[in-house]
């Protein structure tokens, strides 16, 4: 808050005319309250986008020869034509008796002419050969003319076709003839009532009327645009005729035609082919090939637009939902890989979330988690899990998807996968990236904190992959989020065996890496500008120190860390070799953590033992161009100035002059921290004179006037400092100089409850203001005013509490 411009001087107007700063709400007071200990926040680790779409990213840990390929050749020959044939229907059993064949003479009235059996073996072979040719043509679906048959002639065509079959069969063998006669009779029974036409007959008609002409068009057409249009018509026709799936008996003819078109080098066409083939519910080799086809299309980012318009997403989600995991693991791998690529597109990502992909992915993950390490499929399913977790990582950006993850128990399933795949860095990295994103949100962070297994898993990963920066930094970031607001999380992590030792080991590793990098930079003469963003090593250190700072909020943990010499030494080394110009966030984080630890006055405190060295390191931070760094250094001096050695150091190095100068900063936090140091200095009678010599009294009065009604904590601290300073007062004039009258009028006004407390505020806000005013400011201000008025007082010296 900016200071009021209407300052009081000796000739000022009455105080009630003073423009009082706007009083803060209860929320503002809580948010700006100066806790003795403070947590740290930092940015989430940056994950650069992959420059190419691949099954496995460039940072993948697996050997290429052990991973399924992202690039492969795919042709019509990749599909299995034998698998395309529908499952054979139930054949009629041959009759037990041999029917007697009667030779009929040609009768003009007869509707059916049955020829005589062939007389010799040569004739039999001739007819058998014709039958074989007929059956071959039938199996290929070409026994009908390519011309479109009008609907009203369809039944006649079918009758004629069956008649021809019966005629040929009579010429060959009796049993076959008998079967076809029976079929023929059954067919004519069905024609007696059109409502009893069975499904296969309707399908036969629909095939010749709607489907077959499109297939002929696909076989003859060589223009890609026209082929795409034909495929669109084919999909619509198949959907209209309810011919998707495995039940369709002419499925083999259809699929063979589509497979041939895969050789046409066109992604838009292949997209339409993939959509139809997937809808036909192929399996085995063909399912793998069509999933690879979809993967190949999605791998090209330029195809995202056509994918959006052609609803390939629905087909792939259906494969994921229905296909057997172990039987089709490789096909599901490429299916999931295609979905991963889709999740990189904002439009498709939202569509994915809206169609329940999160729940579907988690169900698949649960199935994978049920496969144990000794299973032959375990390794292959790890490749699939990489694609799945990568997709979930992208979905975690969407609020609806985050809610679905939380509601569907994602935390526990991800932890199970993390535990089972500890040796798979790719899987671990993607799961940790998911947690890194989600732990930034309070609800998910709470759910993760409640999962006690996660702390053991995170520590195990840190120890196993200590030099894998991308993995380490995210785990540390997650731990920082968990320990920022949750005291239970601090306890659970700290009590895990080796938790602090793991942090120390990581600190040493990345401190050494950073030192070496800095040494190399200086040996090159510091060529070029220093990087704007923290280096990888610096970023790990920033987030690791944040964990220590957050842990130190807990009373017993903070006390233990303050006595942990290696922790304190490592924090000091950061201040030794690093400047704010090198990496401001790292230096300030180290100073904040030292400040937290300096709060604890415990036996064998490492901070207390090294306080003078810490003060020397803080001096260069105090003189830096970083205001945040200056404020942090002043805060540490506020705690360390409880010790006489530090007070002597402050006077010796003339740091007190800097503290007084900071009172002009017109910043509440800066003034509060500087005033805390001045308060501790005034405890020593021999050091009080500096306050008058440097104009400190006037600046303290100005701060009281500027911030008093808006910040009762700061107002209280100023009054305590003036109280200590005036302990040996003989007269107000000699003690406070020309500021005595101003101070007296100001105190009188600030102690007027009706004037300084705004009763127009809501009750909570008013109560908070009144609480600080009554309990902190009023007692000290009243005594100070009485002392000034009487020019003498025997009240004891006041010392500050650490902050």
PDB file of C-alpha atoms in Angstrom, residues 456-716:
ATOM      1  CA  UNK A 456       8.320 -44.586  -0.511  1.00  0.00           C
ATOM      2  CA  UNK A 457       7.969 -44.766  -4.294  1.00  0.00           C
ATOM      3  CA  UNK A 458       9.299 -41.256  -4.829  1.00  0.00           C
ATOM      4  CA  UNK A 459      12.310 -41.894  -2.611  1.00  0.00           C
ATOM      5  CA  UNK A 460      13.016 -45.195  -4.371  1.00  0.00           C
ATOM      6  CA  UNK A 461      12.895 -43.462  -7.759  1.00  0.00           C
ATOM      7  CA  UNK A 462      15.169 -40.655  -6.575  1.00  0.00           C
ATOM      8  CA  UNK A 463      17.734 -43.160  -5.364  1.00  0.00           C
ATOM      9  CA  UNK A 464      17.496 -45.305  -8.502  1.00  0.00           C
ATOM     10  CA  UNK A 465      17.551 -42.502 -11.084  1.00  0.00           C
ATOM     11  CA  UNK A 466      19.578 -39.884  -9.227  1.00  0.00           C
ATOM     12  CA  UNK A 467      21.246 -38.452 -12.320  1.00  0.00           C
ATOM     13  CA  UNK A 468      18.142 -38.452 -14.521  1.00  0.00           C
ATOM     14  CA  UNK A 469      17.422 -34.731 -14.215  1.00  0.00           C
ATOM     15  CA  UNK A 470      14.060 -34.764 -15.993  1.00  0.00           C
ATOM     16  CA  UNK A 471      12.758 -37.405 -13.608  1.00  0.00           C
ATOM     17  CA  UNK A 472      14.411 -36.077 -10.447  1.00  0.00           C
ATOM     18  CA  UNK A 473      13.239 -32.492 -10.885  1.00  0.00           C
ATOM     19  CA  UNK A 474       9.603 -33.513 -11.228  1.00  0.00           C
ATOM     20  CA  UNK A 475       9.635 -35.790  -8.196  1.00  0.00           C
ATOM     21  CA  UNK A 476      11.220 -33.003  -6.160  1.00  0.00           C
ATOM     22  CA  UNK A 477       8.615 -30.568  -7.477  1.00  0.00           C
ATOM     23  CA  UNK A 478       5.821 -32.958  -6.426  1.00  0.00           C
ATOM     24  CA  UNK A 479       7.320 -33.326  -2.941  1.00  0.00           C
ATOM     25  CA  UNK A 480       7.494 -29.531  -2.725  1.00  0.00           C
ATOM     26  CA  UNK A 481       3.788 -29.314  -3.546  1.00  0.00           C
ATOM     27  CA  UNK A 482       2.899 -32.013  -1.018  1.00  0.00           C
ATOM     28  CA  UNK A 483       4.862 -30.359   1.787  1.00  0.00           C
ATOM     29  CA  UNK A 484       3.770 -26.792   1.037  1.00  0.00           C
ATOM     30  CA  UNK A 485       0.429 -26.863   2.843  1.00  0.00           C
ATOM     31  CA  UNK A 486       0.086 -30.269   4.448  1.00  0.00           C
ATOM     32  CA  UNK A 487       1.666 -30.883   7.841  1.00  0.00           C
ATOM     33  CA  UNK A 488       0.770 -34.572   7.670  1.00  0.00           C
ATOM     34  CA  UNK A 489       2.632 -34.867   4.371  1.00  0.00           C
ATOM     35  CA  UNK A 490       5.698 -33.266   5.981  1.00  0.00           C
ATOM     36  CA  UNK A 491       5.583 -35.826   8.772  1.00  0.00           C
ATOM     37  CA  UNK A 492       5.039 -38.808   6.466  1.00  0.00           C
ATOM     38  CA  UNK A 493       7.870 -37.891   4.147  1.00  0.00           C
ATOM     39  CA  UNK A 494      10.310 -37.024   6.923  1.00  0.00           C
ATOM     40  CA  UNK A 495       9.708 -40.275   8.818  1.00  0.00           C
ATOM     41  CA  UNK A 496      10.465 -42.432   5.760  1.00  0.00           C
ATOM     42  CA  UNK A 497      13.812 -44.091   6.172  1.00  0.00           C
ATOM     43  CA  UNK A 498      16.623 -42.194   4.500  1.00  0.00           C
ATOM     44  CA  UNK A 499      14.435 -39.297   3.330  1.00  0.00           C
ATOM     45  CA  UNK A 500      16.777 -36.511   4.462  1.00  0.00           C
ATOM     46  CA  UNK A 501      19.875 -38.453   3.392  1.00  0.00           C
ATOM     47  CA  UNK A 502      18.387 -38.805  -0.090  1.00  0.00           C
ATOM     48  CA  UNK A 503      17.803 -35.053  -0.266  1.00  0.00           C
ATOM     49  CA  UNK A 504      21.352 -34.375   0.939  1.00  0.00           C
ATOM     50  CA  UNK A 505      22.799 -36.775  -1.639  1.00  0.00           C
ATOM     51  CA  UNK A 506      20.834 -35.096  -4.431  1.00  0.00           C
ATOM     52  CA  UNK A 507      21.872 -31.679  -3.147  1.00  0.00           C
ATOM     53  CA  UNK A 508      25.550 -32.658  -3.316  1.00  0.00           C
ATOM     54  CA  UNK A 509      25.205 -34.216  -6.782  1.00  0.00           C
ATOM     55  CA  UNK A 510      23.531 -31.233  -8.410  1.00  0.00           C
ATOM     56  CA  UNK A 511      25.542 -28.664  -6.471  1.00  0.00           C
ATOM     57  CA  UNK A 512      28.690 -30.263  -7.891  1.00  0.00           C
ATOM     58  CA  UNK A 513      27.212 -30.279 -11.392  1.00  0.00           C
ATOM     59  CA  UNK A 514      26.344 -26.607 -11.048  1.00  0.00           C
ATOM     60  CA  UNK A 515      29.802 -25.755  -9.696  1.00  0.00           C
ATOM     61  CA  UNK A 516      31.477 -27.502 -12.610  1.00  0.00           C
ATOM     62  CA  UNK A 517      29.215 -25.735 -15.102  1.00  0.00           C
ATOM     63  CA  UNK A 518      29.971 -22.372 -13.510  1.00  0.00           C
ATOM     64  CA  UNK A 519      33.710 -23.112 -13.502  1.00  0.00           C
ATOM     65  CA  UNK A 520      33.573 -24.029 -17.196  1.00  0.00           C
ATOM     66  CA  UNK A 521      31.647 -20.822 -17.945  1.00  0.00           C
ATOM     67  CA  UNK A 522      34.225 -18.640 -16.189  1.00  0.00           C
ATOM     68  CA  UNK A 523      37.153 -20.485 -17.784  1.00  0.00           C
ATOM     69  CA  UNK A 524      35.729 -19.480 -21.150  1.00  0.00           C
ATOM     70  CA  UNK A 525      35.842 -15.901 -19.982  1.00  0.00           C
ATOM     71  CA  UNK A 526      32.110 -15.700 -19.429  1.00  0.00           C
ATOM     72  CA  UNK A 527      31.474 -15.490 -23.163  1.00  0.00           C
ATOM     73  CA  UNK A 528      27.951 -14.507 -24.029  1.00  0.00           C
ATOM     74  CA  UNK A 529      25.162 -13.520 -21.691  1.00  0.00           C
ATOM     75  CA  UNK A 530      24.338 -15.615 -18.681  1.00  0.00           C
ATOM     76  CA  UNK A 531      21.258 -17.769 -19.409  1.00  0.00           C
ATOM     77  CA  UNK A 532      18.026 -16.047 -18.434  1.00  0.00           C
ATOM     78  CA  UNK A 533      16.453 -19.229 -17.144  1.00  0.00           C
ATOM     79  CA  UNK A 534      17.984 -21.543 -14.527  1.00  0.00           C
ATOM     80  CA  UNK A 535      20.126 -24.360 -15.828  1.00  0.00           C
ATOM     81  CA  UNK A 536      19.026 -27.959 -15.258  1.00  0.00           C
ATOM     82  CA  UNK A 537      21.236 -28.287 -12.185  1.00  0.00           C
ATOM     83  CA  UNK A 538      20.096 -24.933 -10.803  1.00  0.00           C
ATOM     84  CA  UNK A 539      16.461 -25.876 -11.324  1.00  0.00           C
ATOM     85  CA  UNK A 540      16.863 -29.104  -9.359  1.00  0.00           C
ATOM     86  CA  UNK A 541      18.563 -27.199  -6.523  1.00  0.00           C
ATOM     87  CA  UNK A 542      15.790 -24.590  -6.442  1.00  0.00           C
ATOM     88  CA  UNK A 543      13.087 -27.214  -6.091  1.00  0.00           C
ATOM     89  CA  UNK A 544      15.097 -29.332  -3.661  1.00  0.00           C
ATOM     90  CA  UNK A 545      15.734 -26.356  -1.358  1.00  0.00           C
ATOM     91  CA  UNK A 546      12.023 -25.605  -1.547  1.00  0.00           C
ATOM     92  CA  UNK A 547      11.293 -29.053  -0.067  1.00  0.00           C
ATOM     93  CA  UNK A 548      13.675 -28.310   2.824  1.00  0.00           C
ATOM     94  CA  UNK A 549      12.055 -24.915   3.405  1.00  0.00           C
ATOM     95  CA  UNK A 550       8.573 -26.431   3.419  1.00  0.00           C
ATOM     96  CA  UNK A 551       9.607 -29.265   5.727  1.00  0.00           C
ATOM     97  CA  UNK A 552      11.076 -26.763   8.182  1.00  0.00           C
ATOM     98  CA  UNK A 553       7.605 -25.313   8.838  1.00  0.00           C
ATOM     99  CA  UNK A 554       6.868 -28.356  10.997  1.00  0.00           C
ATOM    100  CA  UNK A 555       8.195 -27.582  14.527  1.00  0.00           C
ATOM    101  CA  UNK A 556       9.978 -30.847  15.245  1.00  0.00           C
ATOM    102  CA  UNK A 557      11.211 -31.320  11.670  1.00  0.00           C
ATOM    103  CA  UNK A 558      12.437 -27.727  11.497  1.00  0.00           C
ATOM    104  CA  UNK A 559      14.334 -28.157  14.753  1.00  0.00           C
ATOM    105  CA  UNK A 560      15.915 -31.379  13.464  1.00  0.00           C
ATOM    106  CA  UNK A 561      16.975 -29.747  10.193  1.00  0.00           C
ATOM    107  CA  UNK A 562      18.441 -26.748  12.045  1.00  0.00           C
ATOM    108  CA  UNK A 563      20.734 -29.221  13.837  1.00  0.00           C
ATOM    109  CA  UNK A 564      21.576 -31.090  10.597  1.00  0.00           C
ATOM    110  CA  UNK A 565      25.062 -29.728   9.832  1.00  0.00           C
ATOM    111  CA  UNK A 566      25.242 -31.103   6.298  1.00  0.00           C
ATOM    112  CA  UNK A 567      21.943 -29.464   5.338  1.00  0.00           C
ATOM    113  CA  UNK A 568      23.001 -26.072   6.699  1.00  0.00           C
ATOM    114  CA  UNK A 569      26.471 -26.335   5.135  1.00  0.00           C
ATOM    115  CA  UNK A 570      25.023 -27.068   1.697  1.00  0.00           C
ATOM    116  CA  UNK A 571      22.670 -24.101   1.963  1.00  0.00           C
ATOM    117  CA  UNK A 572      25.597 -21.859   2.902  1.00  0.00           C
ATOM    118  CA  UNK A 573      27.644 -23.085  -0.071  1.00  0.00           C
ATOM    119  CA  UNK A 574      24.911 -21.822  -2.387  1.00  0.00           C
ATOM    120  CA  UNK A 575      25.337 -18.333  -0.913  1.00  0.00           C
ATOM    121  CA  UNK A 576      29.112 -18.711  -1.239  1.00  0.00           C
ATOM    122  CA  UNK A 577      29.454 -19.596  -4.909  1.00  0.00           C
ATOM    123  CA  UNK A 578      26.242 -18.171  -6.350  1.00  0.00           C
ATOM    124  CA  UNK A 579      25.178 -14.573  -6.846  1.00  0.00           C
ATOM    125  CA  UNK A 580      21.721 -13.192  -7.609  1.00  0.00           C
ATOM    126  CA  UNK A 581      23.024 -12.235 -11.041  1.00  0.00           C
ATOM    127  CA  UNK A 582      23.747 -15.909 -11.723  1.00  0.00           C
ATOM    128  CA  UNK A 583      20.401 -17.278 -10.481  1.00  0.00           C
ATOM    129  CA  UNK A 584      18.243 -15.073  -8.287  1.00  0.00           C
ATOM    130  CA  UNK A 585      15.631 -17.698  -7.422  1.00  0.00           C
ATOM    131  CA  UNK A 586      18.246 -20.178  -6.211  1.00  0.00           C
ATOM    132  CA  UNK A 587      20.018 -17.684  -3.952  1.00  0.00           C
ATOM    133  CA  UNK A 588      16.793 -16.332  -2.463  1.00  0.00           C
ATOM    134  CA  UNK A 589      15.489 -19.875  -1.880  1.00  0.00           C
ATOM    135  CA  UNK A 590      18.655 -20.728   0.058  1.00  0.00           C
ATOM    136  CA  UNK A 591      18.346 -17.537   2.128  1.00  0.00           C
ATOM    137  CA  UNK A 592      14.673 -18.217   2.907  1.00  0.00           C
ATOM    138  CA  UNK A 593      15.445 -21.744   4.090  1.00  0.00           C
ATOM    139  CA  UNK A 594      18.279 -20.494   6.288  1.00  0.00           C
ATOM    140  CA  UNK A 595      15.858 -17.932   7.699  1.00  0.00           C
ATOM    141  CA  UNK A 596      13.357 -20.680   8.543  1.00  0.00           C
ATOM    142  CA  UNK A 597      16.023 -22.774  10.249  1.00  0.00           C
ATOM    143  CA  UNK A 598      17.389 -19.751  12.124  1.00  0.00           C
ATOM    144  CA  UNK A 599      14.019 -19.423  13.841  1.00  0.00           C
ATOM    145  CA  UNK A 600      14.699 -22.532  15.943  1.00  0.00           C
ATOM    146  CA  UNK A 601      16.853 -21.998  19.037  1.00  0.00           C
ATOM    147  CA  UNK A 602      17.829 -25.605  19.643  1.00  0.00           C
ATOM    148  CA  UNK A 603      20.765 -27.359  21.181  1.00  0.00           C
ATOM    149  CA  UNK A 604      23.559 -28.068  18.694  1.00  0.00           C
ATOM    150  CA  UNK A 605      22.022 -25.724  16.144  1.00  0.00           C
ATOM    151  CA  UNK A 606      24.193 -25.657  13.032  1.00  0.00           C
ATOM    152  CA  UNK A 607      22.737 -22.260  12.136  1.00  0.00           C
ATOM    153  CA  UNK A 608      23.803 -20.810  15.470  1.00  0.00           C
ATOM    154  CA  UNK A 609      27.304 -22.270  15.172  1.00  0.00           C
ATOM    155  CA  UNK A 610      27.761 -20.800  11.695  1.00  0.00           C
ATOM    156  CA  UNK A 611      25.870 -17.549  12.245  1.00  0.00           C
ATOM    157  CA  UNK A 612      28.839 -15.228  11.603  1.00  0.00           C
ATOM    158  CA  UNK A 613      29.728 -16.979   8.355  1.00  0.00           C
ATOM    159  CA  UNK A 614      26.079 -16.784   7.324  1.00  0.00           C
ATOM    160  CA  UNK A 615      26.068 -13.043   8.126  1.00  0.00           C
ATOM    161  CA  UNK A 616      29.111 -12.515   5.887  1.00  0.00           C
ATOM    162  CA  UNK A 617      27.399 -14.353   3.008  1.00  0.00           C
ATOM    163  CA  UNK A 618      24.232 -12.312   3.511  1.00  0.00           C
ATOM    164  CA  UNK A 619      26.186  -9.089   3.226  1.00  0.00           C
ATOM    165  CA  UNK A 620      26.729  -9.504  -0.532  1.00  0.00           C
ATOM    166  CA  UNK A 621      23.058 -10.359  -0.953  1.00  0.00           C
ATOM    167  CA  UNK A 622      22.183  -7.222   0.981  1.00  0.00           C
ATOM    168  CA  UNK A 623      24.245  -5.152  -1.437  1.00  0.00           C
ATOM    169  CA  UNK A 624      22.768  -6.725  -4.569  1.00  0.00           C
ATOM    170  CA  UNK A 625      20.412  -5.096  -7.040  1.00  0.00           C
ATOM    171  CA  UNK A 626      17.655  -7.563  -6.210  1.00  0.00           C
ATOM    172  CA  UNK A 627      15.043  -6.066  -3.874  1.00  0.00           C
ATOM    173  CA  UNK A 628      13.694  -9.564  -3.165  1.00  0.00           C
ATOM    174  CA  UNK A 629      17.218 -10.641  -2.263  1.00  0.00           C
ATOM    175  CA  UNK A 630      17.671  -7.607   0.000  1.00  0.00           C
ATOM    176  CA  UNK A 631      14.403  -8.286   1.826  1.00  0.00           C
ATOM    177  CA  UNK A 632      15.339 -11.932   2.357  1.00  0.00           C
ATOM    178  CA  UNK A 633      18.771 -11.003   3.719  1.00  0.00           C
ATOM    179  CA  UNK A 634      17.170  -8.476   6.083  1.00  0.00           C
ATOM    180  CA  UNK A 635      14.760 -11.163   7.331  1.00  0.00           C
ATOM    181  CA  UNK A 636      17.642 -13.479   8.179  1.00  0.00           C
ATOM    182  CA  UNK A 637      19.445 -10.658   9.969  1.00  0.00           C
ATOM    183  CA  UNK A 638      16.216 -10.106  11.902  1.00  0.00           C
ATOM    184  CA  UNK A 639      16.496 -13.604  13.408  1.00  0.00           C
ATOM    185  CA  UNK A 640      20.286 -13.673  13.740  1.00  0.00           C
ATOM    186  CA  UNK A 641      20.385 -10.245  15.435  1.00  0.00           C
ATOM    187  CA  UNK A 642      19.104 -11.933  18.592  1.00  0.00           C
ATOM    188  CA  UNK A 643      22.742 -12.872  19.132  1.00  0.00           C
ATOM    189  CA  UNK A 644      25.205 -10.248  20.449  1.00  0.00           C
ATOM    190  CA  UNK A 645      27.882 -11.348  17.966  1.00  0.00           C
ATOM    191  CA  UNK A 646      25.612 -10.562  15.055  1.00  0.00           C
ATOM    192  CA  UNK A 647      24.609  -7.180  16.521  1.00  0.00           C
ATOM    193  CA  UNK A 648      28.303  -6.309  16.790  1.00  0.00           C
ATOM    194  CA  UNK A 649      28.820  -7.490  13.201  1.00  0.00           C
ATOM    195  CA  UNK A 650      25.929  -5.280  12.014  1.00  0.00           C
ATOM    196  CA  UNK A 651      27.397  -2.178  13.682  1.00  0.00           C
ATOM    197  CA  UNK A 652      30.938  -3.040  12.557  1.00  0.00           C
ATOM    198  CA  UNK A 653      29.881  -3.434   8.927  1.00  0.00           C
ATOM    199  CA  UNK A 654      27.564  -0.404   9.189  1.00  0.00           C
ATOM    200  CA  UNK A 655      24.628  -2.580   8.201  1.00  0.00           C
ATOM    201  CA  UNK A 656      22.431  -0.587  10.597  1.00  0.00           C
ATOM    202  CA  UNK A 657      22.703   2.428   8.271  1.00  0.00           C
ATOM    203  CA  UNK A 658      21.339   0.272   5.482  1.00  0.00           C
ATOM    204  CA  UNK A 659      18.442  -0.826   7.697  1.00  0.00           C
ATOM    205  CA  UNK A 660      17.523   2.770   8.483  1.00  0.00           C
ATOM    206  CA  UNK A 661      17.726   3.665   4.810  1.00  0.00           C
ATOM    207  CA  UNK A 662      15.303   0.845   4.013  1.00  0.00           C
ATOM    208  CA  UNK A 663      12.650   2.600   6.130  1.00  0.00           C
ATOM    209  CA  UNK A 664      12.297   5.010   3.209  1.00  0.00           C
ATOM    210  CA  UNK A 665      11.403   2.170   0.857  1.00  0.00           C
ATOM    211  CA  UNK A 666       7.682   2.856   1.324  1.00  0.00           C
ATOM    212  CA  UNK A 667       7.152  -0.897   1.295  1.00  0.00           C
ATOM    213  CA  UNK A 668       5.472  -2.500   4.303  1.00  0.00           C
ATOM    214  CA  UNK A 669       7.376  -5.793   4.149  1.00  0.00           C
ATOM    215  CA  UNK A 670      10.731  -4.072   3.732  1.00  0.00           C
ATOM    216  CA  UNK A 671       9.999  -1.687   6.606  1.00  0.00           C
ATOM    217  CA  UNK A 672       8.812  -4.544   8.811  1.00  0.00           C
ATOM    218  CA  UNK A 673      11.996  -6.580   8.275  1.00  0.00           C
ATOM    219  CA  UNK A 674      14.320  -3.585   8.735  1.00  0.00           C
ATOM    220  CA  UNK A 675      12.471  -2.503  11.856  1.00  0.00           C
ATOM    221  CA  UNK A 676      12.905  -5.980  13.329  1.00  0.00           C
ATOM    222  CA  UNK A 677      16.681  -5.671  13.056  1.00  0.00           C
ATOM    223  CA  UNK A 678      16.607  -2.163  14.576  1.00  0.00           C
ATOM    224  CA  UNK A 679      14.454  -3.429  17.444  1.00  0.00           C
ATOM    225  CA  UNK A 680      17.013  -6.096  18.349  1.00  0.00           C
ATOM    226  CA  UNK A 681      19.859  -3.590  18.097  1.00  0.00           C
ATOM    227  CA  UNK A 682      18.107  -1.265  20.576  1.00  0.00           C
ATOM    228  CA  UNK A 683      18.111  -3.987  23.217  1.00  0.00           C
ATOM    229  CA  UNK A 684      21.783  -3.109  23.786  1.00  0.00           C
ATOM    230  CA  UNK A 685      21.991   0.259  25.565  1.00  0.00           C
ATOM    231  CA  UNK A 686      25.371   0.956  23.999  1.00  0.00           C
ATOM    232  CA  UNK A 687      23.934   0.742  20.484  1.00  0.00           C
ATOM    233  CA  UNK A 688      20.854   2.981  20.810  1.00  0.00           C
ATOM    234  CA  UNK A 689      22.519   6.259  19.872  1.00  0.00           C
ATOM    235  CA  UNK A 690      22.839   5.215  16.217  1.00  0.00           C
ATOM    236  CA  UNK A 691      19.074   5.604  15.836  1.00  0.00           C
ATOM    237  CA  UNK A 692      19.249   9.376  16.370  1.00  0.00           C
ATOM    238  CA  UNK A 693      22.456   9.903  14.435  1.00  0.00           C
ATOM    239  CA  UNK A 694      21.144   8.355  11.223  1.00  0.00           C
ATOM    240  CA  UNK A 695      17.774  10.065  11.387  1.00  0.00           C
ATOM    241  CA  UNK A 696      16.177   6.809  12.379  1.00  0.00           C
ATOM    242  CA  UNK A 697      13.597   8.350  14.741  1.00  0.00           C
ATOM    243  CA  UNK A 698      12.047  10.499  12.045  1.00  0.00           C
ATOM    244  CA  UNK A 699      11.917   7.631   9.574  1.00  0.00           C
ATOM    245  CA  UNK A 700      10.262   5.351  12.124  1.00  0.00           C
ATOM    246  CA  UNK A 701       7.642   8.022  12.813  1.00  0.00           C
ATOM    247  CA  UNK A 702       7.051   8.408   9.076  1.00  0.00           C
ATOM    248  CA  UNK A 703       6.527   4.650   8.722  1.00  0.00           C
ATOM    249  CA  UNK A 704       4.095   4.696  11.646  1.00  0.00           C
ATOM    250  CA  UNK A 705       2.141   7.479   9.998  1.00  0.00           C
ATOM    251  CA  UNK A 706       2.178   5.910   6.547  1.00  0.00           C
ATOM    252  CA  UNK A 707       1.281   2.328   7.452  1.00  0.00           C
ATOM    253  CA  UNK A 708      -0.116   2.371  10.997  1.00  0.00           C
ATOM    254  CA  UNK A 709      -3.900   2.110  10.362  1.00  0.00           C
ATOM    255  CA  UNK A 710      -3.352  -0.498   7.651  1.00  0.00           C
ATOM    256  CA  UNK A 711      -0.703  -2.638   9.381  1.00  0.00           C
ATOM    257  CA  UNK A 712      -0.978  -2.923  13.150  1.00  0.00           C
ATOM    258  CA  UNK A 713       1.828  -5.492  13.321  1.00  0.00           C
ATOM    259  CA  UNK A 714       4.267  -3.040  11.785  1.00  0.00           C
ATOM    260  CA  UNK A 715       2.893  -0.225  13.974  1.00  0.00           C
ATOM    261  CA  UNK A 716       3.493  -2.406  17.045  1.00  0.00           C
TER     262      UNK A 716
END
